Coordinates of C-alpha atoms and ligand atoms in Angstrom, one line a residue:
X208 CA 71.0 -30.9 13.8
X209 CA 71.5 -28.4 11.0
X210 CA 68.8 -25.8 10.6
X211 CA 68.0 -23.3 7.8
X212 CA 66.3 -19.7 9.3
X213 CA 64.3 -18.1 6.3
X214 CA 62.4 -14.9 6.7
X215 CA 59.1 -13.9 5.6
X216 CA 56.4 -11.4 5.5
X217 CA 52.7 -12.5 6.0
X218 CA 50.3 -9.4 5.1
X219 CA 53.1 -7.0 6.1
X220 CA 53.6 -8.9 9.3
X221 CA 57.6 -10.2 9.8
X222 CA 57.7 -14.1 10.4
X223 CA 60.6 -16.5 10.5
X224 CA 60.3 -20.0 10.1
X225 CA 63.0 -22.3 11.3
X226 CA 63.3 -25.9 10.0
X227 CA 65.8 -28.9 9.6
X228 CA 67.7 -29.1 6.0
X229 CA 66.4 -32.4 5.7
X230 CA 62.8 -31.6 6.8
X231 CA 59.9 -33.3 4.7
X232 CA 58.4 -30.8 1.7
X233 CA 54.9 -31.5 3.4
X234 CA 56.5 -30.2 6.8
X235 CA 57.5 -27.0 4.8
X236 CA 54.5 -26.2 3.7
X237 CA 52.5 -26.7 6.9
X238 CA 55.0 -24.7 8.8
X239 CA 54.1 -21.6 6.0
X240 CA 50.6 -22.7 6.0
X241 CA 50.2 -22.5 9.8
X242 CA 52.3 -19.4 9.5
X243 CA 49.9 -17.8 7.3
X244 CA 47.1 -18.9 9.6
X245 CA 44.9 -20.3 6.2
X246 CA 42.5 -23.0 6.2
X247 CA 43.5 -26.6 4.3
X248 CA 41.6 -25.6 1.6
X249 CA 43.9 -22.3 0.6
X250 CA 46.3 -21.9 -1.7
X251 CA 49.4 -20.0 -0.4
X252 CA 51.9 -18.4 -2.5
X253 CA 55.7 -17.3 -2.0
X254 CA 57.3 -14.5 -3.6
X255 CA 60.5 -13.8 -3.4
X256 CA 62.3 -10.0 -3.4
X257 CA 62.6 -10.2 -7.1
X258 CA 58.4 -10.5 -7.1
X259 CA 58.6 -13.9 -8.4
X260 CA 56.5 -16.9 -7.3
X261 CA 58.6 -19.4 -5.8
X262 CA 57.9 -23.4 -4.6
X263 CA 57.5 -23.9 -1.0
X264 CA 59.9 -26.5 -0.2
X265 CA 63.1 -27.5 2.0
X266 CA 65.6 -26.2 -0.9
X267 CA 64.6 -22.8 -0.4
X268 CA 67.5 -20.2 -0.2
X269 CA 68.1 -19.0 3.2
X270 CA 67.8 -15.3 3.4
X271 CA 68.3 -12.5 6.3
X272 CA 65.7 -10.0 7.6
X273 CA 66.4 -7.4 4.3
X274 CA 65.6 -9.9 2.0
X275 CA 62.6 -10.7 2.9
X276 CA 60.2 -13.3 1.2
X277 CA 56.7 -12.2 1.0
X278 CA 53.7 -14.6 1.7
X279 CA 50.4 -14.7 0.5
X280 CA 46.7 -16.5 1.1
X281 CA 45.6 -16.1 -2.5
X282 CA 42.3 -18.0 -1.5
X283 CA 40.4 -17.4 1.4
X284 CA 37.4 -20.2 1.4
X285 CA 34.5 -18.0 0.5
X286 CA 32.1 -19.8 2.9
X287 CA 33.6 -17.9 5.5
X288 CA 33.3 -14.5 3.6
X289 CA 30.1 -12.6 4.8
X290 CA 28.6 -12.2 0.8
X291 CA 29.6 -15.5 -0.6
X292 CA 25.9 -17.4 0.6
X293 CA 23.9 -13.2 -0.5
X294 CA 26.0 -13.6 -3.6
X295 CA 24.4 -16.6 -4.4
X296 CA 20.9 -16.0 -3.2
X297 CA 20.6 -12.7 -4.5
X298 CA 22.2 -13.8 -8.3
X299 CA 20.7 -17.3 -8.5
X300 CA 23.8 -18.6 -8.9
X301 CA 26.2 -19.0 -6.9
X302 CA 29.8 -16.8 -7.7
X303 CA 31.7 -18.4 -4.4
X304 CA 31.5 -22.0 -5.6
X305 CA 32.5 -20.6 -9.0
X306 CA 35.4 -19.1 -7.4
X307 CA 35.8 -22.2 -5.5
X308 CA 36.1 -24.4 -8.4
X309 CA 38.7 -22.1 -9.7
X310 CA 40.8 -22.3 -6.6
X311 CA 40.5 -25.9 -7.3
X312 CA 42.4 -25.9 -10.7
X313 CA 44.7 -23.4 -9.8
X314 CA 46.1 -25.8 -7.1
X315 CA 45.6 -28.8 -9.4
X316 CA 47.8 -26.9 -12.0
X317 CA 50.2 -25.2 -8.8
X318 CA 50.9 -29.1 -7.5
X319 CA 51.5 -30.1 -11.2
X320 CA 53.2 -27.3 -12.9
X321 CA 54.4 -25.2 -10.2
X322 CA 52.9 -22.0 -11.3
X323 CA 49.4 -20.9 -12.6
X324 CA 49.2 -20.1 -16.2
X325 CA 47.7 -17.3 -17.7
X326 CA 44.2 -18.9 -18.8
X327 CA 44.1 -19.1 -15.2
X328 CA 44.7 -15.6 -14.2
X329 CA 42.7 -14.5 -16.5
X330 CA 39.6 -16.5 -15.5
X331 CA 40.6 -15.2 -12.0
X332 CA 41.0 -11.7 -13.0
X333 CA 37.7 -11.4 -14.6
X334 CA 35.7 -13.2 -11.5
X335 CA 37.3 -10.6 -9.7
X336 CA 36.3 -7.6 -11.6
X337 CA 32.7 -9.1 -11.7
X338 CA 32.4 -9.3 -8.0
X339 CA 33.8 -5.8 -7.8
X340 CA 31.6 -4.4 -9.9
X341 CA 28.7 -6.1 -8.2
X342 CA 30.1 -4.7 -5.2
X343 CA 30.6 -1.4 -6.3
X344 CA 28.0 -0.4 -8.5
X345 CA 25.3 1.8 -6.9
X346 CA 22.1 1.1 -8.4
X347 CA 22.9 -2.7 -7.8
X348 CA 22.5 -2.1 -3.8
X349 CA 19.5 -3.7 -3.8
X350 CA 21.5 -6.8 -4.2
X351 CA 22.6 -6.4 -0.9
X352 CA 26.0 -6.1 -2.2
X353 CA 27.1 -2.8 -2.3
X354 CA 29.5 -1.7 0.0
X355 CA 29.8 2.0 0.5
X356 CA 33.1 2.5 0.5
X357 CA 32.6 5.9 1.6
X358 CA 31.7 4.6 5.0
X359 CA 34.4 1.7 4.5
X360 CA 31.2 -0.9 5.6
X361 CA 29.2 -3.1 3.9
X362 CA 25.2 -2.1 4.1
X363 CA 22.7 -3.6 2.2
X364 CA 19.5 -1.5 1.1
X365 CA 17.1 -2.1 3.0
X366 CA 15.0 -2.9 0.2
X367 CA 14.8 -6.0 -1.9
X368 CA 17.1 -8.5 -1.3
X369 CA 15.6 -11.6 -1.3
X370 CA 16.4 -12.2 2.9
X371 CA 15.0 -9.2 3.7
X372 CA 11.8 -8.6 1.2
X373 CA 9.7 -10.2 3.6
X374 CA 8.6 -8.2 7.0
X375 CA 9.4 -9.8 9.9
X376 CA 7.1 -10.5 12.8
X377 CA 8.2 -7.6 14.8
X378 CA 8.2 -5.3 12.0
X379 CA 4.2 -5.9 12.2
X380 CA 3.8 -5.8 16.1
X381 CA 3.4 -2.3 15.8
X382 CA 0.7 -1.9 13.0
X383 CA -1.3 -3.3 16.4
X384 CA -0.8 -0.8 18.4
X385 CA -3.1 2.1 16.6
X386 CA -5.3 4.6 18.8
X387 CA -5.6 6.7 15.5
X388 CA -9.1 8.6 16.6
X389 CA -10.6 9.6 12.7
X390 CA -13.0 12.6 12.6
X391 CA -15.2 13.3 10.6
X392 CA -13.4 15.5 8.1
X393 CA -10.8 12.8 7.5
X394 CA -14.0 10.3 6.9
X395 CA -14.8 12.4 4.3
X396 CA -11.4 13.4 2.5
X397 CA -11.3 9.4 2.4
X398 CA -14.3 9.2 0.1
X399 CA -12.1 11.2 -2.5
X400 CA -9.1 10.4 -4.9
X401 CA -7.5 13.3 -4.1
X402 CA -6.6 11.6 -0.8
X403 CA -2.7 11.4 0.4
X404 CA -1.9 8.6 1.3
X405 CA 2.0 9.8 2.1
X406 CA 0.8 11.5 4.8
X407 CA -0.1 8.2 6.7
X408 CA 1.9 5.5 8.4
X409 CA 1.2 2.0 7.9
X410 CA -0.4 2.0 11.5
X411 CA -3.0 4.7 10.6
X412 CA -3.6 3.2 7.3
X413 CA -4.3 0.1 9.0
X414 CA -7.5 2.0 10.9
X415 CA -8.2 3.6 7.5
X416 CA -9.0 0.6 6.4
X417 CA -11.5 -0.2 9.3
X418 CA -13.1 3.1 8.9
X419 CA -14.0 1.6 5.2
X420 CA -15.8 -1.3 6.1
X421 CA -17.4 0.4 8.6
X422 CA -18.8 3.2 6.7
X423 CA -19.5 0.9 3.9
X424 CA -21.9 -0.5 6.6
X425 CA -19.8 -4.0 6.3
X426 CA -19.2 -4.9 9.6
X427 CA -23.2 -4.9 10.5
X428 CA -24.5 -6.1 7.1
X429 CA -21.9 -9.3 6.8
X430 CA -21.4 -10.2 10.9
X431 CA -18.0 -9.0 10.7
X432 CA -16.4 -8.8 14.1
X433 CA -13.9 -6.0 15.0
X434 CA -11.5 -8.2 16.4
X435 CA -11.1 -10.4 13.3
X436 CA -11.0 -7.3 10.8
X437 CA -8.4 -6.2 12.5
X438 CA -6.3 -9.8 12.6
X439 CA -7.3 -10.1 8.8
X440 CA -5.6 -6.7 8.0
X441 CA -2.9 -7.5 10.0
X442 CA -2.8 -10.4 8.0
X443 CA -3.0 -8.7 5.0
X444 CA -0.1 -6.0 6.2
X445 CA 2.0 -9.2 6.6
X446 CA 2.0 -10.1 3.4
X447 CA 2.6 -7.3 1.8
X448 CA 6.6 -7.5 1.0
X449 CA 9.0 -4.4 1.1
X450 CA 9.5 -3.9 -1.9
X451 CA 9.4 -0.3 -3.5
X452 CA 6.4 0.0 -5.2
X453 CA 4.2 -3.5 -4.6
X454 CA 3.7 -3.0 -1.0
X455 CA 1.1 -2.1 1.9
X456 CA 1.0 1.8 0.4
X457 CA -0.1 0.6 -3.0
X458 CA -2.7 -2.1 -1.3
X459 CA -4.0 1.2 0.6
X460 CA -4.1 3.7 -2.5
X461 CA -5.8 0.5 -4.8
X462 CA -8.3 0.0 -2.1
X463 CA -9.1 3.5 -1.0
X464 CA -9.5 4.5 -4.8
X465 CA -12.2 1.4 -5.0
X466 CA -13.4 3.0 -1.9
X467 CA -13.6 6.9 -3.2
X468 CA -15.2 5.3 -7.2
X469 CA -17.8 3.3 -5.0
X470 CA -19.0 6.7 -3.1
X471 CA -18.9 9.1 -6.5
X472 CA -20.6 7.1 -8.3
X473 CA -23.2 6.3 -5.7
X474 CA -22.7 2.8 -6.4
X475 CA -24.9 1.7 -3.1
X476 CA -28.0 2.4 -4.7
X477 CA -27.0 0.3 -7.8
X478 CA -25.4 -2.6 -6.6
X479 CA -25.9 -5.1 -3.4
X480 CA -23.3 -5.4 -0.9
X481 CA -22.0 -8.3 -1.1
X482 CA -20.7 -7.3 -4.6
X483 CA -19.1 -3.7 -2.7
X484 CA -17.7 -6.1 -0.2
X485 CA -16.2 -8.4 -3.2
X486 CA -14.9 -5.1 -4.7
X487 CA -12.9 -3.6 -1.3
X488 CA -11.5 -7.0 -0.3
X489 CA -10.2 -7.8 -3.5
X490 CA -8.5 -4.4 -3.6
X491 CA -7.1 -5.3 -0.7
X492 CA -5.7 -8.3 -1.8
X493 CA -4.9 -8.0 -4.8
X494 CA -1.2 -7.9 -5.0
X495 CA -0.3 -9.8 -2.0
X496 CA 3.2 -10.9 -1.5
X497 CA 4.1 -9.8 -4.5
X498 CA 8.0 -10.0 -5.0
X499 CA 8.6 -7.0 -7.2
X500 CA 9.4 -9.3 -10.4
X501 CA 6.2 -9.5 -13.1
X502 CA 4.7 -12.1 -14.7
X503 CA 6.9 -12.0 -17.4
X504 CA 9.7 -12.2 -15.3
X505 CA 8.5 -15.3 -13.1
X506 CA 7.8 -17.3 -16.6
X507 CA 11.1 -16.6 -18.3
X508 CA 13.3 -17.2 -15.1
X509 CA 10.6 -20.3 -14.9
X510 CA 10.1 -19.5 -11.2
X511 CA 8.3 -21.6 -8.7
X512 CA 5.0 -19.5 -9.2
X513 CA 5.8 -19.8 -12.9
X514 CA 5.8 -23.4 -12.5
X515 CA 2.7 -23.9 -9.8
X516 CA 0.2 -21.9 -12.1
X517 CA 1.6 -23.1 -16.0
X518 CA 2.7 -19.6 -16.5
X519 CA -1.0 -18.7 -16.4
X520 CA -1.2 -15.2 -14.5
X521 CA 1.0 -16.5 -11.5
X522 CA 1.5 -13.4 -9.7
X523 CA -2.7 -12.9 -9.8
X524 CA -3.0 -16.4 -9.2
X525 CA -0.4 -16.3 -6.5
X526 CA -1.9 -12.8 -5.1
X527 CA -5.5 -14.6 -4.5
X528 CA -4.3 -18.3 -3.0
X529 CA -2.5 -16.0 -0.8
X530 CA -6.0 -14.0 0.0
X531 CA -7.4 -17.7 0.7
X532 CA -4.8 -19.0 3.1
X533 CA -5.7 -16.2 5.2
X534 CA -9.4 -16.2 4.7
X535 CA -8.9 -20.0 5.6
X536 CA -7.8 -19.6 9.3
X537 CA -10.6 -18.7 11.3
X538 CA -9.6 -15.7 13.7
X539 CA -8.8 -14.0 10.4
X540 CA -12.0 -14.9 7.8
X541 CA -13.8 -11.6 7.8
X542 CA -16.8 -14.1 6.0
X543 CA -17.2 -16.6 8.4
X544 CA -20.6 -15.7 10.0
X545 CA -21.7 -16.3 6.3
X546 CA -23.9 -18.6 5.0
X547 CA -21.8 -21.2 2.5
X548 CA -23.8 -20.2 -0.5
X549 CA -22.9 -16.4 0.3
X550 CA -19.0 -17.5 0.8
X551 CA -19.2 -19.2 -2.4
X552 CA -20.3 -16.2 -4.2
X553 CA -17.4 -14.1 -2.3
X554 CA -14.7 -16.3 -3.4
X555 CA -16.0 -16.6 -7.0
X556 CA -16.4 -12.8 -7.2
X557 CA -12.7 -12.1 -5.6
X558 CA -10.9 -14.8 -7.7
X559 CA -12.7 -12.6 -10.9
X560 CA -11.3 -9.5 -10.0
X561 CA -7.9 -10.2 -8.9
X562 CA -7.1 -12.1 -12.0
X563 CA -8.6 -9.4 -13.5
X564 CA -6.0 -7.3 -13.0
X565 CA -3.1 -8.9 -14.8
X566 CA -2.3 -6.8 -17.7
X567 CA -2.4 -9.5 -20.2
X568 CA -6.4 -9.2 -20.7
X569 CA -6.4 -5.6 -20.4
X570 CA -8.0 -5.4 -24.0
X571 CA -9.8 -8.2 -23.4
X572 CA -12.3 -6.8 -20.5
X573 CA -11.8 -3.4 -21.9
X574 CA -13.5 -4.5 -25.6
X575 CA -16.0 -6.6 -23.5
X576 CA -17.1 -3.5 -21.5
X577 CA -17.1 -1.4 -24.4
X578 CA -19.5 -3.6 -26.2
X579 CA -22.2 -3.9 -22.9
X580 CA -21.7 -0.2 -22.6
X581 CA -24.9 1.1 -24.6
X582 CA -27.1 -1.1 -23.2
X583 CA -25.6 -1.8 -19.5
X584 CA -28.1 -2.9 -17.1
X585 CA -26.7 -3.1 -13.7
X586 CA -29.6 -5.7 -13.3
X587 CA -28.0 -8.5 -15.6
X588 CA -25.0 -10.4 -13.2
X589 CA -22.7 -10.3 -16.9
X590 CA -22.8 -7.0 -16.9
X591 CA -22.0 -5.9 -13.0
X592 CA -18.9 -8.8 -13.5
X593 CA -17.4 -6.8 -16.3
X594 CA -18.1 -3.7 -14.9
X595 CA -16.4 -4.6 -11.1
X596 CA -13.4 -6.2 -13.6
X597 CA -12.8 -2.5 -14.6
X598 CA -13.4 -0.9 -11.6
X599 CA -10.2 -2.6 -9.9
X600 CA -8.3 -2.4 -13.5
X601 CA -8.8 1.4 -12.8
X602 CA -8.4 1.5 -9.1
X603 CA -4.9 -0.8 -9.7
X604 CA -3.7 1.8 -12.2
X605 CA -5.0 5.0 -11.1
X606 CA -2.2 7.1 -9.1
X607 CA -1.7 9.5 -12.3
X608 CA -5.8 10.1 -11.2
X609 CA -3.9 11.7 -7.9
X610 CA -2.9 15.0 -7.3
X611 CA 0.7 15.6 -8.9
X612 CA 2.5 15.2 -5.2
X613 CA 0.9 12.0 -5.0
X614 CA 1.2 10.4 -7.9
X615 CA 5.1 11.5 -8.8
X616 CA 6.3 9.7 -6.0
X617 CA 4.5 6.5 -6.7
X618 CA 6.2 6.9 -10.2
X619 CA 9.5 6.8 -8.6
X620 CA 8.8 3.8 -6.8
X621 CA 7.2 1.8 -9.6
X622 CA 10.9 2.9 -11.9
X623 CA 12.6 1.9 -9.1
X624 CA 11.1 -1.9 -8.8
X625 CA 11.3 -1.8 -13.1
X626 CA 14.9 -0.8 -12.9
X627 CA 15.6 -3.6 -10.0
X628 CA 13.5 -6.2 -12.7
X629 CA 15.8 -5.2 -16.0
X630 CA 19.2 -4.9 -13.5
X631 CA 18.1 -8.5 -12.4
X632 CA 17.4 -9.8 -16.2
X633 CA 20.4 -8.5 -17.4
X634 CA 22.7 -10.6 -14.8
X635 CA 20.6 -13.5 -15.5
X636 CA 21.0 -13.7 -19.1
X637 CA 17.1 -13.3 -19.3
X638 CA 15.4 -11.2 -22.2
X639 CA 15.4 -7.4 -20.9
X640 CA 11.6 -6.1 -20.4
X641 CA 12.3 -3.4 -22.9
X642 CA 10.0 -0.6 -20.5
X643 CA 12.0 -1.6 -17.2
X644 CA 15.4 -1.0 -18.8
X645 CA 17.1 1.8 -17.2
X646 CA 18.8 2.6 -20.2
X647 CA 15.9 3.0 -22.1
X648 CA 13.1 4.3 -19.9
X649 CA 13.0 7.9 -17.9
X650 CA 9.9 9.4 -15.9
X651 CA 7.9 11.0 -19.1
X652 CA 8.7 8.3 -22.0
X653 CA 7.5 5.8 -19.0
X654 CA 3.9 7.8 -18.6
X655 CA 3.5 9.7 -21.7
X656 CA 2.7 6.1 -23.5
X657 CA 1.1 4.6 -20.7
X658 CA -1.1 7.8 -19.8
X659 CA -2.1 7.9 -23.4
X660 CA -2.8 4.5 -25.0
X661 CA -4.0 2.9 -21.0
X662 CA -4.9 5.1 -18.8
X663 CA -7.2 7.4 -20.6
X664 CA -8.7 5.1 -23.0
X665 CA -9.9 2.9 -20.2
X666 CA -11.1 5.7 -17.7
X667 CA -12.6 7.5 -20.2
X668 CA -15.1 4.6 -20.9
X669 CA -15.8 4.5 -17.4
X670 CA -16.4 8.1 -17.1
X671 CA -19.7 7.0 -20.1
X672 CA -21.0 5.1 -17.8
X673 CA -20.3 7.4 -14.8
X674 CA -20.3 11.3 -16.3
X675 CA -19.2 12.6 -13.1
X676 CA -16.3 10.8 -12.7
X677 CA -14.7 13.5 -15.6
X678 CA -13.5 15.7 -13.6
X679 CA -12.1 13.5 -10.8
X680 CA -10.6 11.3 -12.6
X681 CA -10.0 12.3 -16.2
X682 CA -8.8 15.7 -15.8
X683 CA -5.9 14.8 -13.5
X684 CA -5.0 12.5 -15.7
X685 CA -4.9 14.9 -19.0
X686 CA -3.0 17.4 -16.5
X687 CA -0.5 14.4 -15.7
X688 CA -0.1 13.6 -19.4
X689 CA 0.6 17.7 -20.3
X690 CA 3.2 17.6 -17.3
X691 CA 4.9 14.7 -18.7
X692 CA 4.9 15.7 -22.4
X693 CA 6.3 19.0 -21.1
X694 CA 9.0 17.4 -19.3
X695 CA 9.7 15.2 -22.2
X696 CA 10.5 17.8 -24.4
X697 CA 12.8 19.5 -21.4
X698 CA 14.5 16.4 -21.6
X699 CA 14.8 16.3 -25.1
X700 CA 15.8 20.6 -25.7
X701 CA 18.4 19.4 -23.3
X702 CA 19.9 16.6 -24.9
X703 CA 19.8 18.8 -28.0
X704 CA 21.7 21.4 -26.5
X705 CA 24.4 19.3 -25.0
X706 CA 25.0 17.4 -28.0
X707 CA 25.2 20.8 -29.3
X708 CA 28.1 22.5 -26.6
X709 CA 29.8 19.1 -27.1
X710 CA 30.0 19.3 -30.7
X711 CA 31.3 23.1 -30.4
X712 CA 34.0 21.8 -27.6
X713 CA 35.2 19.4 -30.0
X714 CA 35.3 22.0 -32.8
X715 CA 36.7 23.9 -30.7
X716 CA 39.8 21.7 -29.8
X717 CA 40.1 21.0 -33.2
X718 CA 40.5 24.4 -34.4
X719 CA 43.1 25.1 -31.2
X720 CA 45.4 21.8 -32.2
X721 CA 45.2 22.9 -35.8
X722 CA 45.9 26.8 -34.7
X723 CA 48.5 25.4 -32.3
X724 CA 49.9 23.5 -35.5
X725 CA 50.2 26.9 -37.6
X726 CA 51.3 28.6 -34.8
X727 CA 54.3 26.4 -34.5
X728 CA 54.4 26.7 -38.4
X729 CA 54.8 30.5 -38.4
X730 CA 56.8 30.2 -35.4
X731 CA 59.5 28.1 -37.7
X732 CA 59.0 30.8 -40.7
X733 CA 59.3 34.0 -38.9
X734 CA 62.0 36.0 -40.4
X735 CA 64.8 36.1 -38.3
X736 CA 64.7 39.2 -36.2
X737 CA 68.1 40.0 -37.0
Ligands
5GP1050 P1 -0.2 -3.9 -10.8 O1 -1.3 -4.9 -10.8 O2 1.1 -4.6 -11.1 O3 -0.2 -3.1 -9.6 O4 -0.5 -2.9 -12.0 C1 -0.5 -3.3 -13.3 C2 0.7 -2.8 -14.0 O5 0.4 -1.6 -14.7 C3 2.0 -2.4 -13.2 O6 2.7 -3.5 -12.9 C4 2.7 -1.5 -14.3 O7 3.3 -2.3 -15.2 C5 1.5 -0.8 -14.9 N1 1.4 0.5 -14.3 C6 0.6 0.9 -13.3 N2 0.7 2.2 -13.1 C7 1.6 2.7 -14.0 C8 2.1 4.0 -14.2 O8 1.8 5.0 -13.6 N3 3.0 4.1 -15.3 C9 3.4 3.0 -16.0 N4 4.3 3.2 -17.0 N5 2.9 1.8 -15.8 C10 2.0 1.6 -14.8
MN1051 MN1 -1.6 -3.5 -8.1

């Protein structure tokens, strides 16, 4: 029977497919298809030497080995590609089945018209330079994305990504395994805000924690048992999500800030204990399993938090339910040697302060507090509410109270989960919170405002009530806000003065092309040497 021999590359590899004259087009394309080594669902496509796309079918001109056609798998089913099910989780929508769908036409439109037409390509070409530049882009690696073509593999960050923001269980086996022994010095340098907490692993920090219900005399006033601290804080460590600034670290610095306000201002001999005890654990709980995203976030991407809590404070919401679940299984309920009635006041008290620190009613408990502060009565329960309300607003808020190696880091990490928010809102299609957006926000425009018209407004009506708090709190501040105006204005000399060099660099290659233009002028009207 008469054959026909053609020859064909397949990504650079030499093939030859052999087949009878009056073979079936179906067979034809099978035998390239198999050739190819692509899935039913892929679309193949023939070139031949000229570089034009050809049909696949019997009446194909034979050829020899020089004149090679050249075969192609334009589309490999993205299912199979490692970031087609990330792309989609970590976007919300999902890019694969988008590039799917336009596989689908282009074969629709291949079968009917016999090539794809330029709407086509062009859809194609722009899906293409999307997924690049999602690939590609540094400060989107925390998409998971990125590949770092430097080291020609794909890495995601560590951080962020939705599959790996929450710890796994053996990430926490070894916050266990602590034999920190804390002496007496470091019992002390607790009790203050000057404290670093960078100096601390999360193992330590976990027995750190311990030491503060124990000096607080917790553990013998309420019944707590060691054991069952330590399984609440393990707990609590659990829940805390990596994330760059909403994690265990900023639990510790929240709660060991409560901790260091309760000792300067000698709140013992002003307040019970079950009221200190509602104070600590809130701290501690306050932002767990937060996902990096704010409130404003989770309403207008009308997230599942959004949705549970009516957009009413569903992060604080969400922090405290969180608190609860825990509290709820026995080996882990620091309050269950309690009395109900006691319990009852725990919960109410906690639920109080963690909502309290949504941002939303900052003025609201701020001009409450303001207006109890001449006549405060640590007697009246009103008054004590409002004033633990600001205690954790401060404590939340306070790392610009820290000593300047502290605190800047902490300002990193809270630009970097801002700048993730705005990079994620900007992908969406959702409105850009206008002081996450990388484009607009640097380190001192960030804390100049905030330091200003937040920070120091609220500490300093705390420091009324407590004078001596001045000069622990309010002066690092002030120093923080002169260290930020300062670098503002660095920022702002240098933006001055390369505006300026660029100006005169463009001046100056204005003045060269014009020069270059009389030069070649007086070139053409020298007189003639001879
Ligand atoms: P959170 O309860 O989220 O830990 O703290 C409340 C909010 O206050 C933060 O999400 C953030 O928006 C803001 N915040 C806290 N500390 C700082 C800071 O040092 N600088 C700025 N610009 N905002 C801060
Ligand atoms: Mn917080």
């Amino acid at each position: 029977m008469a054959t026909k021999i053609l020859y064909f590359t397949v990504n650079g590899r030499p093939e030859q497919a052999e087949f009878p004259l009056d073979c079936p087009a179906q067979d034809v394309k099978d035998l390239f298809r198999s050739a190819a080594e692509a899935g039913p669902h892929d679309i193949l496509k023939l070139y031949n030497p000229k570089g034009n796309i050809i049909n696949i079918s019997p009446s194909l001109e034979p050829n020899s080995p020089s004149s090679c056609y050249k075969l192609e798998v334009v589309a490999a089913d993205c299912n199979n590609e490692p970031f087609g099910a990330e792309l989609a989780g970590a976007l919300g929508f999902d890019l694969s089945s988008m590039e799917k769908r336009l596989q689908g036409l282009e074969k629709n439109i291949l079968i009917e018209a016999g090539e794809t037409p330029a709407a086509v390509y062009e859809m194609k070409k722009q899906v293409d330079s999307f997924r690049e530049k999602l690939e590609s882009v540094e400060h989107l690696s925390w998409l998971g994305l990125f590949k770092d073509l430097s080291e020609g593999t794909h890495k995601p960050s560590p951080f962020y990504h939705k599959r790996t923001l929450r710890k796994t269980k053996k990430e926490c086996e070894h916050v266990r395994e602590n034999s920190l022994e804390v002496s007496e010095e470091v019992r002390q340098y607790l009790k203050t805000p000057t404290f670093d907490n960078w100096q601390w692993e999360d193992a330590e920090i976990m027995v750190l924690l311990q030491v503060m219900y124990t000096d607080l005399d917790f553990i013998a006033i309420f019944n707590i048992e060691p054991e069952v601290l330590q399984q609440f804080l393990f707990e609590v460590y659990r829940r805390y999500n990596n994330i760059p600034f909403h994690n265990f670290k900023h639990c510790f610095c929240v709660t060991q800030m409560m901790y260091g306000l309760i000792w300067l201002t000698d709140l013992r001999s002003k307040m019970d204990s079950t009221d200190l005890l509602i104070m600590l654990t809130s701290a501690v709980c306050h932002d767990l399993d937060h996902t990096g995203y704010n409130n404003a976030y989770q309403i207008n991407a009308r997230t599942e938090l959004a949705l549970r809590y009516n957009d009413i404070s569903p992060l604080e919401n969400h922090h405290c339910a969180v608190a609860f679940e825990i509290l709820e299984k026995k080996e882990s309920n620091i309050f269950r040697n309690l009395p109900m009635d006691q319990y009852k006041r725990i919960r109410e008290g906690i639920i109080k302060c963690v909502l309290a620190t949504d941002m939303t009613s900052h003025n609201e408990i701020l001009n409450k507090f303001k207006s109890i502060l001449p006549t405060f009565d640590f007697t009246i329960k009103d008054h004590r509410d409002v004033l633990m309300m600001i205690l954790i607003k401060v404590s939340d808020i306070s790392n610009e109270a820290r000593p300047m190696e502290v605190a800047e880091p902490w300002l990193d990490c809270l630009l970097q989960e801002f700048y993730n928010q705005s990079d994620m809102e900007k992908l969406e299609g959702l409105p850009v919170t206008p002081f996450m957006d990388r484009d607009k926000v640097n380190k001192p425009s960030s804390q100049t405002g905030f330091i200003r018209f937040v920070l120091l407004p609220l500490f300093i009506e705390l420091a009324n009530l407590f004078p001596s708090l001045e000069q622990h709190i309010i002066n690092p501040v002030r120093k923080a806000l002169d260290y930020y105006t300062e670098m503002e204005k660095a920022l702002e000399r240098e933006k001055v003065n390369r505006a300026q060099s660029e100006n005169a660099a463009k001046s100056k290659e204005t003045a060269m092309g014009t020069q270059s233009t009389a030069d070649s002028q007086s070139e053409t009207s020298k007189p003639d040497p001879q």
